[in-house]
Coordinates of C-alpha atoms in Angstrom, one line a residue:
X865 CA 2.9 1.6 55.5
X866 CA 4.8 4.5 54.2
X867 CA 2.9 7.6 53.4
X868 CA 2.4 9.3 50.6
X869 CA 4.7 11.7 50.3
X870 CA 7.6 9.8 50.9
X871 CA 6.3 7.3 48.4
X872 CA 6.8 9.8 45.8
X873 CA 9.8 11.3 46.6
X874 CA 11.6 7.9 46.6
X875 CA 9.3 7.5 42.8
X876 CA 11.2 10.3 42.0
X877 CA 14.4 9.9 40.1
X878 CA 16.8 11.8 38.5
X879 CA 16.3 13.7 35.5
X880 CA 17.6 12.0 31.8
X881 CA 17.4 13.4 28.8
X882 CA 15.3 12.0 25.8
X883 CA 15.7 13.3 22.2
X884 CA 12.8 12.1 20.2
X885 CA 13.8 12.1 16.4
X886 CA 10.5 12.5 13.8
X887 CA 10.6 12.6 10.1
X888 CA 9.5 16.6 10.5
X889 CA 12.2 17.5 13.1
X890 CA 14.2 16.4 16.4
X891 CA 12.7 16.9 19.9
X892 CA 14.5 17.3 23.1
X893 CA 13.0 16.7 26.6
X894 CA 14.2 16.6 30.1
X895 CA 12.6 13.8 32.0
X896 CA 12.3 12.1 34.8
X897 CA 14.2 8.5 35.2
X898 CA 11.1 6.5 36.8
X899 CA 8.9 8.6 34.1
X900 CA 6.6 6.5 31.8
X901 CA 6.6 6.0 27.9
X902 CA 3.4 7.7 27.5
X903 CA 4.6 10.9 29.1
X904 CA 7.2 11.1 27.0
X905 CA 4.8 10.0 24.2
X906 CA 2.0 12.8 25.6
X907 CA 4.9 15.2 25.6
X908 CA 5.9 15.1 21.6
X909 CA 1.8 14.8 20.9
X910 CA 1.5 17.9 22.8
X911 CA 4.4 20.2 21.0
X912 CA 3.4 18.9 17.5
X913 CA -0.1 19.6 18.3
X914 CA -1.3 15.9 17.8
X915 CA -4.4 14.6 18.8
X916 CA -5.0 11.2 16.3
X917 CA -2.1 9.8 19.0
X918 CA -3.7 6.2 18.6
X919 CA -1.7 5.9 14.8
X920 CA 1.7 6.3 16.5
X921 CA 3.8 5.1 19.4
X922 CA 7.8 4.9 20.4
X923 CA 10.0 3.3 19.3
X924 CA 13.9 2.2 19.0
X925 CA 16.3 0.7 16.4
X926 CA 17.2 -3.1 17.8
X927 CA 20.4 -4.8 17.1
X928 CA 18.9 -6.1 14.0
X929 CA 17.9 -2.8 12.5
X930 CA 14.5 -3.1 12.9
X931 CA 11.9 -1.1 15.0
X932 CA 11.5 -1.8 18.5
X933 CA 8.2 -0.1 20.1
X934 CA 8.2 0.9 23.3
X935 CA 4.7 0.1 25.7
X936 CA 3.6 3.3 26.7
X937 CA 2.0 2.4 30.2
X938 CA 6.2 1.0 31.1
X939 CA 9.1 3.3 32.4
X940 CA 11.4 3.7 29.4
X941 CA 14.2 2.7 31.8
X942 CA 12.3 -1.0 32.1
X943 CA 12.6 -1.7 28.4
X944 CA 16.3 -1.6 27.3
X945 CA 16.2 1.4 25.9
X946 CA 19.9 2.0 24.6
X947 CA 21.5 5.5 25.6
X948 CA 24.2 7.5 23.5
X949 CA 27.5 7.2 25.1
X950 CA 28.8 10.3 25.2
X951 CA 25.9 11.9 27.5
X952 CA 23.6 8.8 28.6
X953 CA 21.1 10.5 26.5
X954 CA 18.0 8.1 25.1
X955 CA 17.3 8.7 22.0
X956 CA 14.0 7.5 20.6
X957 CA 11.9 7.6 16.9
X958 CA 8.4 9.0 16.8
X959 CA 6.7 7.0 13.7
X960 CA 3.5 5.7 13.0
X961 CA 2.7 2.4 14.4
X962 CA -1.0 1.4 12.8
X963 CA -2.4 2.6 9.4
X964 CA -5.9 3.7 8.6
X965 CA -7.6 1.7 6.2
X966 CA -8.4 4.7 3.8
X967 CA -5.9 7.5 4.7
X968 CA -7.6 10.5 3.2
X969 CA -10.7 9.6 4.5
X970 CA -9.7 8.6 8.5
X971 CA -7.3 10.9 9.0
X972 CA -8.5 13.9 10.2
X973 CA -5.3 16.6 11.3
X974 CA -3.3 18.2 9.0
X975 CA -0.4 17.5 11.2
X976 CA -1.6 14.0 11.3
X977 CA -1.6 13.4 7.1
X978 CA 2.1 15.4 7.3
X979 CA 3.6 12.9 9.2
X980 CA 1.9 10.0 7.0
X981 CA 3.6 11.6 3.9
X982 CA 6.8 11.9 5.4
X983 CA 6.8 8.4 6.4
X984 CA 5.6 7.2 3.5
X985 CA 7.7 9.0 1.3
X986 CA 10.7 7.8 3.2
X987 CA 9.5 4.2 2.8
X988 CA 9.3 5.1 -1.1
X989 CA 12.6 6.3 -1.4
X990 CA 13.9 3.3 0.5
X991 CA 12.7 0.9 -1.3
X992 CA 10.7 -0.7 1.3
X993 CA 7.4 0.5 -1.0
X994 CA 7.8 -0.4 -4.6
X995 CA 6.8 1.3 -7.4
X996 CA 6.7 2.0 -11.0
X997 CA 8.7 4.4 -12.6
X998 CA 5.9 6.4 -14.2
X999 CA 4.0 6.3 -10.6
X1000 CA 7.7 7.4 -9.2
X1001 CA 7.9 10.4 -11.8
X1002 CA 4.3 11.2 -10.2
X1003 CA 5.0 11.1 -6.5
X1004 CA 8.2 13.4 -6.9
X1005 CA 5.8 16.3 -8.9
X1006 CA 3.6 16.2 -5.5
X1007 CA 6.9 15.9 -3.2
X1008 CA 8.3 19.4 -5.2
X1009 CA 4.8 21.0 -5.2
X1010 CA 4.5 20.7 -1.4
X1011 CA 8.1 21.8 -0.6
X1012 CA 8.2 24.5 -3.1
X1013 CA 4.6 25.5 -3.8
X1014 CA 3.8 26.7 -7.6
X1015 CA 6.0 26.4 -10.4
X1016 CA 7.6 29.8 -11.5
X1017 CA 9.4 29.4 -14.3
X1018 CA 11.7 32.6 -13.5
X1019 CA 12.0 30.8 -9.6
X1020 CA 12.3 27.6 -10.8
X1021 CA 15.0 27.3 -13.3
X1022 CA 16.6 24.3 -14.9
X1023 CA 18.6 22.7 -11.9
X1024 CA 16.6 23.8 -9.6
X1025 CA 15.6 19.9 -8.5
X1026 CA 19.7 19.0 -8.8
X1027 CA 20.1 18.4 -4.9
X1028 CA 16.5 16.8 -4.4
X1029 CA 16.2 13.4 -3.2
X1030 CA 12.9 12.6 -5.0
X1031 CA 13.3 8.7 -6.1
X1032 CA 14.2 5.4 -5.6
X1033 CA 17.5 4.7 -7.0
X1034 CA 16.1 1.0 -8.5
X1035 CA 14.6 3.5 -10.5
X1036 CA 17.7 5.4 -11.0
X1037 CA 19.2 2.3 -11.7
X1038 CA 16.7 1.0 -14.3
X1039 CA 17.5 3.8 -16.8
X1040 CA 20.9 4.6 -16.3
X1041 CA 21.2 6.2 -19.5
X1042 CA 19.0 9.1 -18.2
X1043 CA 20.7 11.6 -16.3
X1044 CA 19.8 13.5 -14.0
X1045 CA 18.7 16.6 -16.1
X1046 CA 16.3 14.5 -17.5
X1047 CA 14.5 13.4 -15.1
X1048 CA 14.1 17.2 -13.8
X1049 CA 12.9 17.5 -17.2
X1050 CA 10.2 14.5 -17.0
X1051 CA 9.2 15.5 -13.7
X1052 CA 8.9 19.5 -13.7
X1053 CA 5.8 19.6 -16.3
X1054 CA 4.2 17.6 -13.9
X1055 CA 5.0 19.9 -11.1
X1056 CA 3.8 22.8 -13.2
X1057 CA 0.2 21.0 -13.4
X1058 CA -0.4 21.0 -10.0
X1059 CA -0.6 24.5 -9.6
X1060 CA -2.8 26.1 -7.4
X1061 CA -2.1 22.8 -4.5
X1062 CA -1.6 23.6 -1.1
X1063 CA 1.3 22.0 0.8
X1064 CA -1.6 19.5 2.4
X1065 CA -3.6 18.8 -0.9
X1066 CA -0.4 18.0 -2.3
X1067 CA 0.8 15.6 0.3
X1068 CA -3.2 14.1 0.7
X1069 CA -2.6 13.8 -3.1
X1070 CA 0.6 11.7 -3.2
X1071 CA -1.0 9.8 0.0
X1072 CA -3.8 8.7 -2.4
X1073 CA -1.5 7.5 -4.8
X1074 CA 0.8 5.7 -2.4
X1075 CA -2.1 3.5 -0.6
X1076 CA -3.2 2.1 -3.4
X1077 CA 0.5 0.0 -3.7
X1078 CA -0.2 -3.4 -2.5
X1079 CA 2.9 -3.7 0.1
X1080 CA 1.2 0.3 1.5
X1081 CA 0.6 -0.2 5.4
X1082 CA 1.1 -3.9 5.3
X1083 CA 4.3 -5.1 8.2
X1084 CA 5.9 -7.8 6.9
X1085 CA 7.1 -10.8 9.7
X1086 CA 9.2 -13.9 8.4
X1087 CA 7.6 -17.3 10.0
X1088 CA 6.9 -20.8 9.4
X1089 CA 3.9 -22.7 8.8
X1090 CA 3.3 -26.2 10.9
X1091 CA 4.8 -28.0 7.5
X1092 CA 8.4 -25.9 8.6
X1093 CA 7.6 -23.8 5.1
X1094 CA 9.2 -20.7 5.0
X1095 CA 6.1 -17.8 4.3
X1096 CA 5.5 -14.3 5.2
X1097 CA 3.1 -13.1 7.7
X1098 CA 1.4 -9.7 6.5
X1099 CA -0.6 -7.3 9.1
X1100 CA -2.6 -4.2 8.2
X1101 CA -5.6 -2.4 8.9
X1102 CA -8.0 -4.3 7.5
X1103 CA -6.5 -8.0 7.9
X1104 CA -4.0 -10.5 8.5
X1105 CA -2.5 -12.4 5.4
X1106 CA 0.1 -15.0 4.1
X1107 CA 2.4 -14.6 1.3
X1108 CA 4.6 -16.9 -0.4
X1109 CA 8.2 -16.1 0.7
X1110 CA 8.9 -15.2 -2.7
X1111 CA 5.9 -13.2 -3.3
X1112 CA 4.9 -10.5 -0.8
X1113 CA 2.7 -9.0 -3.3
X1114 CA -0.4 -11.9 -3.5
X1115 CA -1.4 -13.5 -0.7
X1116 CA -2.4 -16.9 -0.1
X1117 CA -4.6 -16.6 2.9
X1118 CA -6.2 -13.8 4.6
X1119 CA -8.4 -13.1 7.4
X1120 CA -10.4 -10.0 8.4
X1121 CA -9.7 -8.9 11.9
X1122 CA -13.7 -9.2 11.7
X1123 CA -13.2 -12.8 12.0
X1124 CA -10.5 -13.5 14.5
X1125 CA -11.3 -13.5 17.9
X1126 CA -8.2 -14.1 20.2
X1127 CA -4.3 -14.1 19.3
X1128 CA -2.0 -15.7 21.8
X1129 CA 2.0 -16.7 21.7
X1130 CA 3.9 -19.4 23.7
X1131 CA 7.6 -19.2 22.8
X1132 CA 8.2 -19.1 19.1
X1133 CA 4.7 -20.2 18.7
X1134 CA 1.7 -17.6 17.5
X1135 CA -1.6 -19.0 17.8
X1136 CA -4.8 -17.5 16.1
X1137 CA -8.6 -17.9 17.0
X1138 CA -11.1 -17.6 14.9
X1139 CA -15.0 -16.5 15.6
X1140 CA -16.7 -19.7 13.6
X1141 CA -16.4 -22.3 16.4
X1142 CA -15.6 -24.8 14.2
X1143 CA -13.1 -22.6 11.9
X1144 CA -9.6 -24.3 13.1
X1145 CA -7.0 -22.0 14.6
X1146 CA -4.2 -20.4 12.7
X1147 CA -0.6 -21.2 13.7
X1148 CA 2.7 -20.4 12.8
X1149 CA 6.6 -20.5 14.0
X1150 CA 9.1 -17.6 14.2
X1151 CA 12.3 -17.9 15.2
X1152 CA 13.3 -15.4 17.6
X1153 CA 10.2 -15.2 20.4
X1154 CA 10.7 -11.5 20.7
X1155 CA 9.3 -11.2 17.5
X1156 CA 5.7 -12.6 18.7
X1157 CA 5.6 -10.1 21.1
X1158 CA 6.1 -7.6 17.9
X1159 CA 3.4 -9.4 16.1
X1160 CA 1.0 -9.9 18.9
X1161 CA 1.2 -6.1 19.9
X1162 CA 0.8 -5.1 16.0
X1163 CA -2.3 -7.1 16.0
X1164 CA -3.9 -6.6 18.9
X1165 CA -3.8 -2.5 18.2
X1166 CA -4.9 -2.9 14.5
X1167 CA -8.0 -5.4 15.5
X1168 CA -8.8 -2.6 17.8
X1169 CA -8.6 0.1 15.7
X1170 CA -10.7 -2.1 12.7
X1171 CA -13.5 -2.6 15.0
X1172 CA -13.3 1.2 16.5
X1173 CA -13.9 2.6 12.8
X1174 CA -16.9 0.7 12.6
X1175 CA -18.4 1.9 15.8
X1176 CA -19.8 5.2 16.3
X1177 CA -17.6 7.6 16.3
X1178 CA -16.3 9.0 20.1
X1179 CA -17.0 12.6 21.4
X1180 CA -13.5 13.8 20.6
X1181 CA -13.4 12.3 17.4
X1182 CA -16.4 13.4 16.6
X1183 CA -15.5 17.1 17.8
X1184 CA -12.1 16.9 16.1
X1185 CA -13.7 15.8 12.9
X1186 CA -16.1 19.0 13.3
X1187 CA -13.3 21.4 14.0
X1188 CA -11.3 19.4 10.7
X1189 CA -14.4 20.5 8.6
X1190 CA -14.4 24.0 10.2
X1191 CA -10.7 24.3 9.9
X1192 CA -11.0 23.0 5.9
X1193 CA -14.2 25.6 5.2
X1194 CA -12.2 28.3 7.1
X1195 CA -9.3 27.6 4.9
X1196 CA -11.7 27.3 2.0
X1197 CA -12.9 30.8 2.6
X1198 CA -8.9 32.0 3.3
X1199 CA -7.9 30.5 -0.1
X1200 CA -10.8 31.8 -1.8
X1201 CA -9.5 35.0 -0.3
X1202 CA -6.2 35.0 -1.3
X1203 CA -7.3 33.4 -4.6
X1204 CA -9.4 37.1 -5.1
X1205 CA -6.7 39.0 -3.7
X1206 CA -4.2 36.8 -6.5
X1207 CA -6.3 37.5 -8.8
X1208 CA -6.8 40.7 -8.0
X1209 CA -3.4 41.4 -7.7
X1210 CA -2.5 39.7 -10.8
X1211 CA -5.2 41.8 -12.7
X1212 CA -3.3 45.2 -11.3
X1213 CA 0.2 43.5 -12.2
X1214 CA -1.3 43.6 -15.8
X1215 CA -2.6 46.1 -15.4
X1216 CA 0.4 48.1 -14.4
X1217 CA 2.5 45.8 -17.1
X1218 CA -0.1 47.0 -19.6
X1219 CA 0.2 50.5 -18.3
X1220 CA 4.0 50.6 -18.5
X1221 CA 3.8 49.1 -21.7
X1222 CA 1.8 51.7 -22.6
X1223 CA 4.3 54.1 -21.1
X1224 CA 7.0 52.4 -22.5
X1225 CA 5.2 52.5 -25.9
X1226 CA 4.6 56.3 -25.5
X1227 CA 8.6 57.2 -24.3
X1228 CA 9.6 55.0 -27.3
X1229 CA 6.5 56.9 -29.6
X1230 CA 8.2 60.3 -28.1
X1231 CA 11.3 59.4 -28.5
X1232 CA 10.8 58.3 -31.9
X1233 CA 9.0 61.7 -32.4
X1234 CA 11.8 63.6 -30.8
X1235 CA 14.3 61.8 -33.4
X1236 CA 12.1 62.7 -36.3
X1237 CA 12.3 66.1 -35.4
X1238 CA 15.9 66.0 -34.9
X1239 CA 15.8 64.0 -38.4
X1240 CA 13.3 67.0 -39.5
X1241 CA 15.3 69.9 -38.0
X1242 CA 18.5 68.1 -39.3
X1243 CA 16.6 67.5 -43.4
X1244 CA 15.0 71.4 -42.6
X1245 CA 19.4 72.5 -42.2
X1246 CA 20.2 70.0 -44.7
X1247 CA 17.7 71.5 -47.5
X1248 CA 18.5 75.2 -46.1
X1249 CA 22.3 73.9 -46.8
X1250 CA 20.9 72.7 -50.3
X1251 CA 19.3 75.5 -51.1
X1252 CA 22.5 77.3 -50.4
X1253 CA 24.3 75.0 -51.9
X1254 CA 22.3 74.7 -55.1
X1255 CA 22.5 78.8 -55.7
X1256 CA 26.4 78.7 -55.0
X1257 CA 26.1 76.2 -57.5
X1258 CA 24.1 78.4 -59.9
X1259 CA 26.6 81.1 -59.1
X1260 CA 29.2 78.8 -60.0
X1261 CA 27.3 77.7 -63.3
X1262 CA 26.9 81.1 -63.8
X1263 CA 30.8 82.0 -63.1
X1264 CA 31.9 78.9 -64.6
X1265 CA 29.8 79.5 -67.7
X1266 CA 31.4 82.9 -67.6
X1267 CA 34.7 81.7 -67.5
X1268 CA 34.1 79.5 -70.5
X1269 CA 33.0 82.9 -72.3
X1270 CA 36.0 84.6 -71.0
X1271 CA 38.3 81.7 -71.6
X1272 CA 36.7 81.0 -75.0
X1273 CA 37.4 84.5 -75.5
X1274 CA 40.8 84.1 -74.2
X1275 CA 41.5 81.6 -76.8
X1276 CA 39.9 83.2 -79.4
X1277 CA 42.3 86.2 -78.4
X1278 CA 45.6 83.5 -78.1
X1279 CA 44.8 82.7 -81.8
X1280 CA 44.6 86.3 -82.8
X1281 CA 47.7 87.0 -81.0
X1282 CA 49.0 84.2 -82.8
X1283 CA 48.5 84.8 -85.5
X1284 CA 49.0 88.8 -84.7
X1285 CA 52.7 87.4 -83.4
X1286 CA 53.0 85.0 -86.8
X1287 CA 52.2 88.3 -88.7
X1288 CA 54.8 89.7 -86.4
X1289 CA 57.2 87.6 -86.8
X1290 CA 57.2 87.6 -90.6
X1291 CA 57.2 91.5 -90.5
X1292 CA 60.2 91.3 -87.8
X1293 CA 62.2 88.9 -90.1
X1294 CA 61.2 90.8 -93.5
X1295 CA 62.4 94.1 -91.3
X1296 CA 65.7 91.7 -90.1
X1297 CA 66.6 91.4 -93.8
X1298 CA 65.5 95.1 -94.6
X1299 CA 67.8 96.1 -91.9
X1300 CA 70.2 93.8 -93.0
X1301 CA 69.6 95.1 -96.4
X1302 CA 70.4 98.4 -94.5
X1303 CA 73.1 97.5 -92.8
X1304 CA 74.9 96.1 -96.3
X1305 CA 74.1 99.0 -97.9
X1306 CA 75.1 101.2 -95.4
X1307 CA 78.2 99.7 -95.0
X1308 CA 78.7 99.9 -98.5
X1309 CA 77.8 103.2 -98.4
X1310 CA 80.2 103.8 -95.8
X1311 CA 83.3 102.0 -97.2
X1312 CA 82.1 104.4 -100.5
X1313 CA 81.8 107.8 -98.2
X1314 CA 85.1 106.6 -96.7
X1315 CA 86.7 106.4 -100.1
X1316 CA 85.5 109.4 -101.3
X1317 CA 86.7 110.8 -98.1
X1318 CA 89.9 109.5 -99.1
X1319 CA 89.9 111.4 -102.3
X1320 CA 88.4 114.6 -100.5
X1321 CA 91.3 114.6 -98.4
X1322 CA 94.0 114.0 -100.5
X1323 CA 92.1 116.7 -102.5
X1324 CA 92.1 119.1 -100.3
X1325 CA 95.7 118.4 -99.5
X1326 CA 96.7 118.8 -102.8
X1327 CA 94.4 122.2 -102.5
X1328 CA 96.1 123.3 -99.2
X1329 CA 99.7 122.8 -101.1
X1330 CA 98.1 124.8 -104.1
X1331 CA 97.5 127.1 -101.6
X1332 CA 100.6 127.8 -100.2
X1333 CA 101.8 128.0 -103.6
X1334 CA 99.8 130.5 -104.1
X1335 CA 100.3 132.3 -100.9
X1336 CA 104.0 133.1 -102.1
X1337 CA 103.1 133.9 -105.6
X1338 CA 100.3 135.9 -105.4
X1339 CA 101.2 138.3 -108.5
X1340 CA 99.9 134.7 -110.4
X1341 CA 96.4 134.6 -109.0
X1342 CA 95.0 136.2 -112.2
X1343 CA 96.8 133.8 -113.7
X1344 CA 96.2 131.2 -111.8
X1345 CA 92.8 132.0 -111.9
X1346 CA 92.0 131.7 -115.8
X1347 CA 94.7 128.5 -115.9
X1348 CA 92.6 126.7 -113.1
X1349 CA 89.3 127.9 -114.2
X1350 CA 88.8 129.1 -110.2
X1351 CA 86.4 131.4 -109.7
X1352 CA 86.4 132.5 -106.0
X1353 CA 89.5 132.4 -103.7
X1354 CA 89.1 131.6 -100.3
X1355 CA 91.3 133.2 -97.7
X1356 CA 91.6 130.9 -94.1
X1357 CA 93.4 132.6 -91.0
X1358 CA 95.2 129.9 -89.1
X1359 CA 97.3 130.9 -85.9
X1360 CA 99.7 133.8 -87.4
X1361 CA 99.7 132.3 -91.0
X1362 CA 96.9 133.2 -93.5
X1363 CA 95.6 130.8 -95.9
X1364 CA 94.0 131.1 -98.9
X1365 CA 91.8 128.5 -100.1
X1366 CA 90.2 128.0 -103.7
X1367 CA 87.1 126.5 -103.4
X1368 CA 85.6 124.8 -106.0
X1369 CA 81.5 124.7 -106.3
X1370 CA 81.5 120.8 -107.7
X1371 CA 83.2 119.4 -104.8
X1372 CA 81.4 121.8 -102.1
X1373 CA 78.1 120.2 -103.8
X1374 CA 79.1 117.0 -104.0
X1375 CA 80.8 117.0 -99.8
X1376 CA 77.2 118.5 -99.1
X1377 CA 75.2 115.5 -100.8
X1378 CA 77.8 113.2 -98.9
X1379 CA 76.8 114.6 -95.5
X1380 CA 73.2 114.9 -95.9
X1381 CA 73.1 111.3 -97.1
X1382 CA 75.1 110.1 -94.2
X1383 CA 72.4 111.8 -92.0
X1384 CA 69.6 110.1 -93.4
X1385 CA 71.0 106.8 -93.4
X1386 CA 71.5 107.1 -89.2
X1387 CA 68.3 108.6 -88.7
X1388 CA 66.6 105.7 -90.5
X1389 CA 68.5 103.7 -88.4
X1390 CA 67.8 104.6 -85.5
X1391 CA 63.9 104.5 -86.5
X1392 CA 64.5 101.0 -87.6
X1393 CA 66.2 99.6 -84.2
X1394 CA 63.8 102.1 -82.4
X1395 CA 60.8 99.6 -83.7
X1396 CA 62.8 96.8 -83.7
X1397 CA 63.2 97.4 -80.1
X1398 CA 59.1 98.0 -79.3
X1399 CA 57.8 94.8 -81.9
X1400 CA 60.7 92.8 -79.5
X1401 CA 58.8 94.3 -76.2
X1402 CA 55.3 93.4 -77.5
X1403 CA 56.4 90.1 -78.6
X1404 CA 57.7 89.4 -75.1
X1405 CA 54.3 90.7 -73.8
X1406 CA 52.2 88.2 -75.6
X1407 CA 54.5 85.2 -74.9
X1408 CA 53.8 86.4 -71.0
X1409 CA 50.0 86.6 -71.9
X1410 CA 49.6 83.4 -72.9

């Protein structure tokens, strides 16, 4: 024998590395080679703080694209696990294996319920779980109220859901016409009622919905009846089942795992016992054996499971129930917390929005105050200016009404000037033709005094001759005297010669009236140009005047 030791040190391998994908994130462990399933299994459960492990197991993608689980009590090393080959990592898918009959009754974790939804949802959106479009519509409001909490209309705005996965595309597909706005738009009012859901109500909520599909929880194997007849072998929580192969919806046959006793395979034959001794046993073909492994382990761990729910419950479920209900009041009590403190805070909000409303009402009431004074101030300068204004204008009533005056007055003086300058005028021409009259006479006057000057002169010559006459025969002045009729004799002393003139009174008179005559007649004359020279001048003036 070998001892101990050395037993485990050649156990011990060398280390791989597993990367354990679940629908909530991706895991990475470093593990040993020889290491079992369930520690890899015990591992994840422990991380994600899992404790209902019994609904889940490991499990692989086959060649076919199905699910391979892995048996937890084998080295993942014994069951063909594939690795990656680029690091000869193994790479393995964390799902739930087994239902519960009633899942928001049964299952207990919140963790536990989170990875239901996910699953389920995924199954949803695959098409592997069929649905209605209305029931689609409905699923998608709880999927966006869990992953973004309460509507907000100033969060949430139209688009918001644009890059969201949130249904089938045979739904899509059905109502092609309806794009993609539109459905945001069918499906955010009923987001918008679920307000006030946590992230778990809202998943338990769409996992309520989701079990009540008839193909929810049910694995669906292809096999053959003993007739060869194609049909489809259903297996749940509560029983086993066939379908039509065209039908996996109604069943033709189904069995409680209440009243089955044994399940057994040999090759690609699956045989079924029933309790009633005398009930025959249920057999069916598949065509690959593999798959009655599948089928056998599927039942075997649902029968279980059925018969554990109807047995009292264990400690540790019973304590992990008790802490769920703890957990739920002590989240009660938190959301009725927060739901004060929301409240709360929402009364303050309005009452600070109320408050600055008021304040906003006040600034706008002051400023509105402020502007009616400046309005007030500016109508107060305005009236000032008006007042102002108005006795300018009174002035300039008063100046204008004296201006009329003064221009009446003017005019009323223009039409006595006129008529002073008509009266002018007629008086200037009746003096034009008086000086005219003047001016004819005078020259006549003149052209007379000019022809009596004539005679005068050839008077006096003939005098001056007489004279010298008399000059040599002075003995005949007595003589000449009483001949002539002279009575005076003039004597004139020119140069060395002596002169006597004989002066006769007539024509001294007469040369006398001649003179004084021709005085008078230029002294009027002057007189007349003097005032034809000033009524000119004030004529002038007037014309300036008006």
């Amino acid at each position: 024998k070998m001892p101990l030791n050395l037993l485990k040190k050649k156990k011990k391998g060398k280390q791989i590395s597993v990367k354990i994908s679940t629908l909530d994130a991706d895991l990475n462990f470093s593990v040993d080679s020889f290491s079992k399933a369930n520690y890899v299994f015990d591992l994840v459960c422990h991380t994600i703080g899992l404790r209902e492990t019994w609904y889940f197991g490991l499990a692989y993608t086959g060649k076919n694209g199905s699910l391979v689980w892995l048996k937890l009590d084998k080295r993942i090393i014994d069951q063909n696990v594939p690795r990656s080959s680029e690091n000869g990592s193994v790479e393995l898918k964390f799902f739930a294996k087994f239902y519960p009959e009633v899942l928001d009754v049964e299952l207990i974790q919140e963790v536990t319920r989170h990875l239901f939804y996910l699953q389920l949802q995924q199954l949803v959106l695959s098409e592997k779980l069929t649905c209605t479009p209305e029931a689609a519509i409905l699923l998608a409001s709880y999927a966006v109220q869990a992953k973004f909490g309460d509507y907000d209309e100033e969060i949430h705005k139209p688009g918001f859901l644009a890059n969201e996965v949130l249904l089938p595309q045979q739904v899509i597909d059905q109502y092609q016409s309806v794009t993609g706005q539109m459905w945001e738009a069918q499906i955010t009012p009923w987001y918008a009622g679920h307000h006030g859901l946590t992230r778990d109500e809202a998943e338990l909520e769409y996992l309520k919905i989701v079990q009540e599909f008839e193909m929810s929880g049910v694995e669906y194997f292809k096999i053959k009846d003993g007739n060869g007849l194609d049909l489809w072998l259903g297996i749940d929580a509560k029983s086993i089942s066939m379908y039509p192969f065209s039908d996996k919806l109604h069943h033709t046959k189904s069995y409680q795992w209440s009243q089955l006793a044994d399940m057994s395979y040999c090759g690609n034959k699956f045989v079924i016992k029933q309790t009633q001794k005398l009930a025959s046993d249920l057999v069916f073909l598949v065509d690959d054996p593999e798959v009655n492994k599948v089928i056998l382990d599927l039942c075997r761990g649902n029968h279980e499971l059925f018969m554990q729910r109807r047995s009292v419950d264990s400690m540790e479920i019973q304590q992990m129930k008790e802490q769920a209900r703890e957990e739920k009041a002590r989240k009660q009590l938190e959301r009725t917390r927060l739901e004060k403190e929301k409240n709360l805070r929402l009364m303050l909000q309005n009452e600070k929005k109320e408050i600055e409303e008021k304040l906003l009402q006040f600034q706008e009431e002051h400023r509105s105050t402020g502007e009616a004074l400046r309005r007030s101030e500016e109508t107060a300068d305005l009236l000032e200016k008006a007042k102002v204004a108005e006795e300018e204008a009174l002035l300039l009533r008063a100046k204008l009404g004296k201006s009329d005056q003064e221009l009446q007055s003017l005019k009323l003086e223009i039409v006595q000037l006129k008529d002073v300058n008509h009266q002018l005028s007629q008086k200037l021409h009746k003096y034009e033709q008086y000086v005219q009259q003047l001016n004819e006479q005078g020259q006549a006057r003149t052209a007379e005094m000019s022809h009596i000057r004539e005679e005068l002169y050839a008077t006096q010559s003939a005098l001056n001759e007489a004279n010298m006459k008399l000059n040599l025969n002075l003995y005949l002045k007595p003589f000449l005297a009483t001949t002539l009729g002279i009575d005076k004799l003039s004597v004139f002393i020119n140069g060395q010669s002596l002169y006597y003139c004989i002066v006769n009174p007539d024509m001294q008179q007469l040369s006398q009236e001649i003179e004084k005559e021709r005085v008078e007649y230029h002294v009027k004359s002057r007189n007349i140009e003097q005032q034809l020279f000033n009524l000119r001048s004030e004529i002038e003036v007037l014309k300036v005047d008006e």
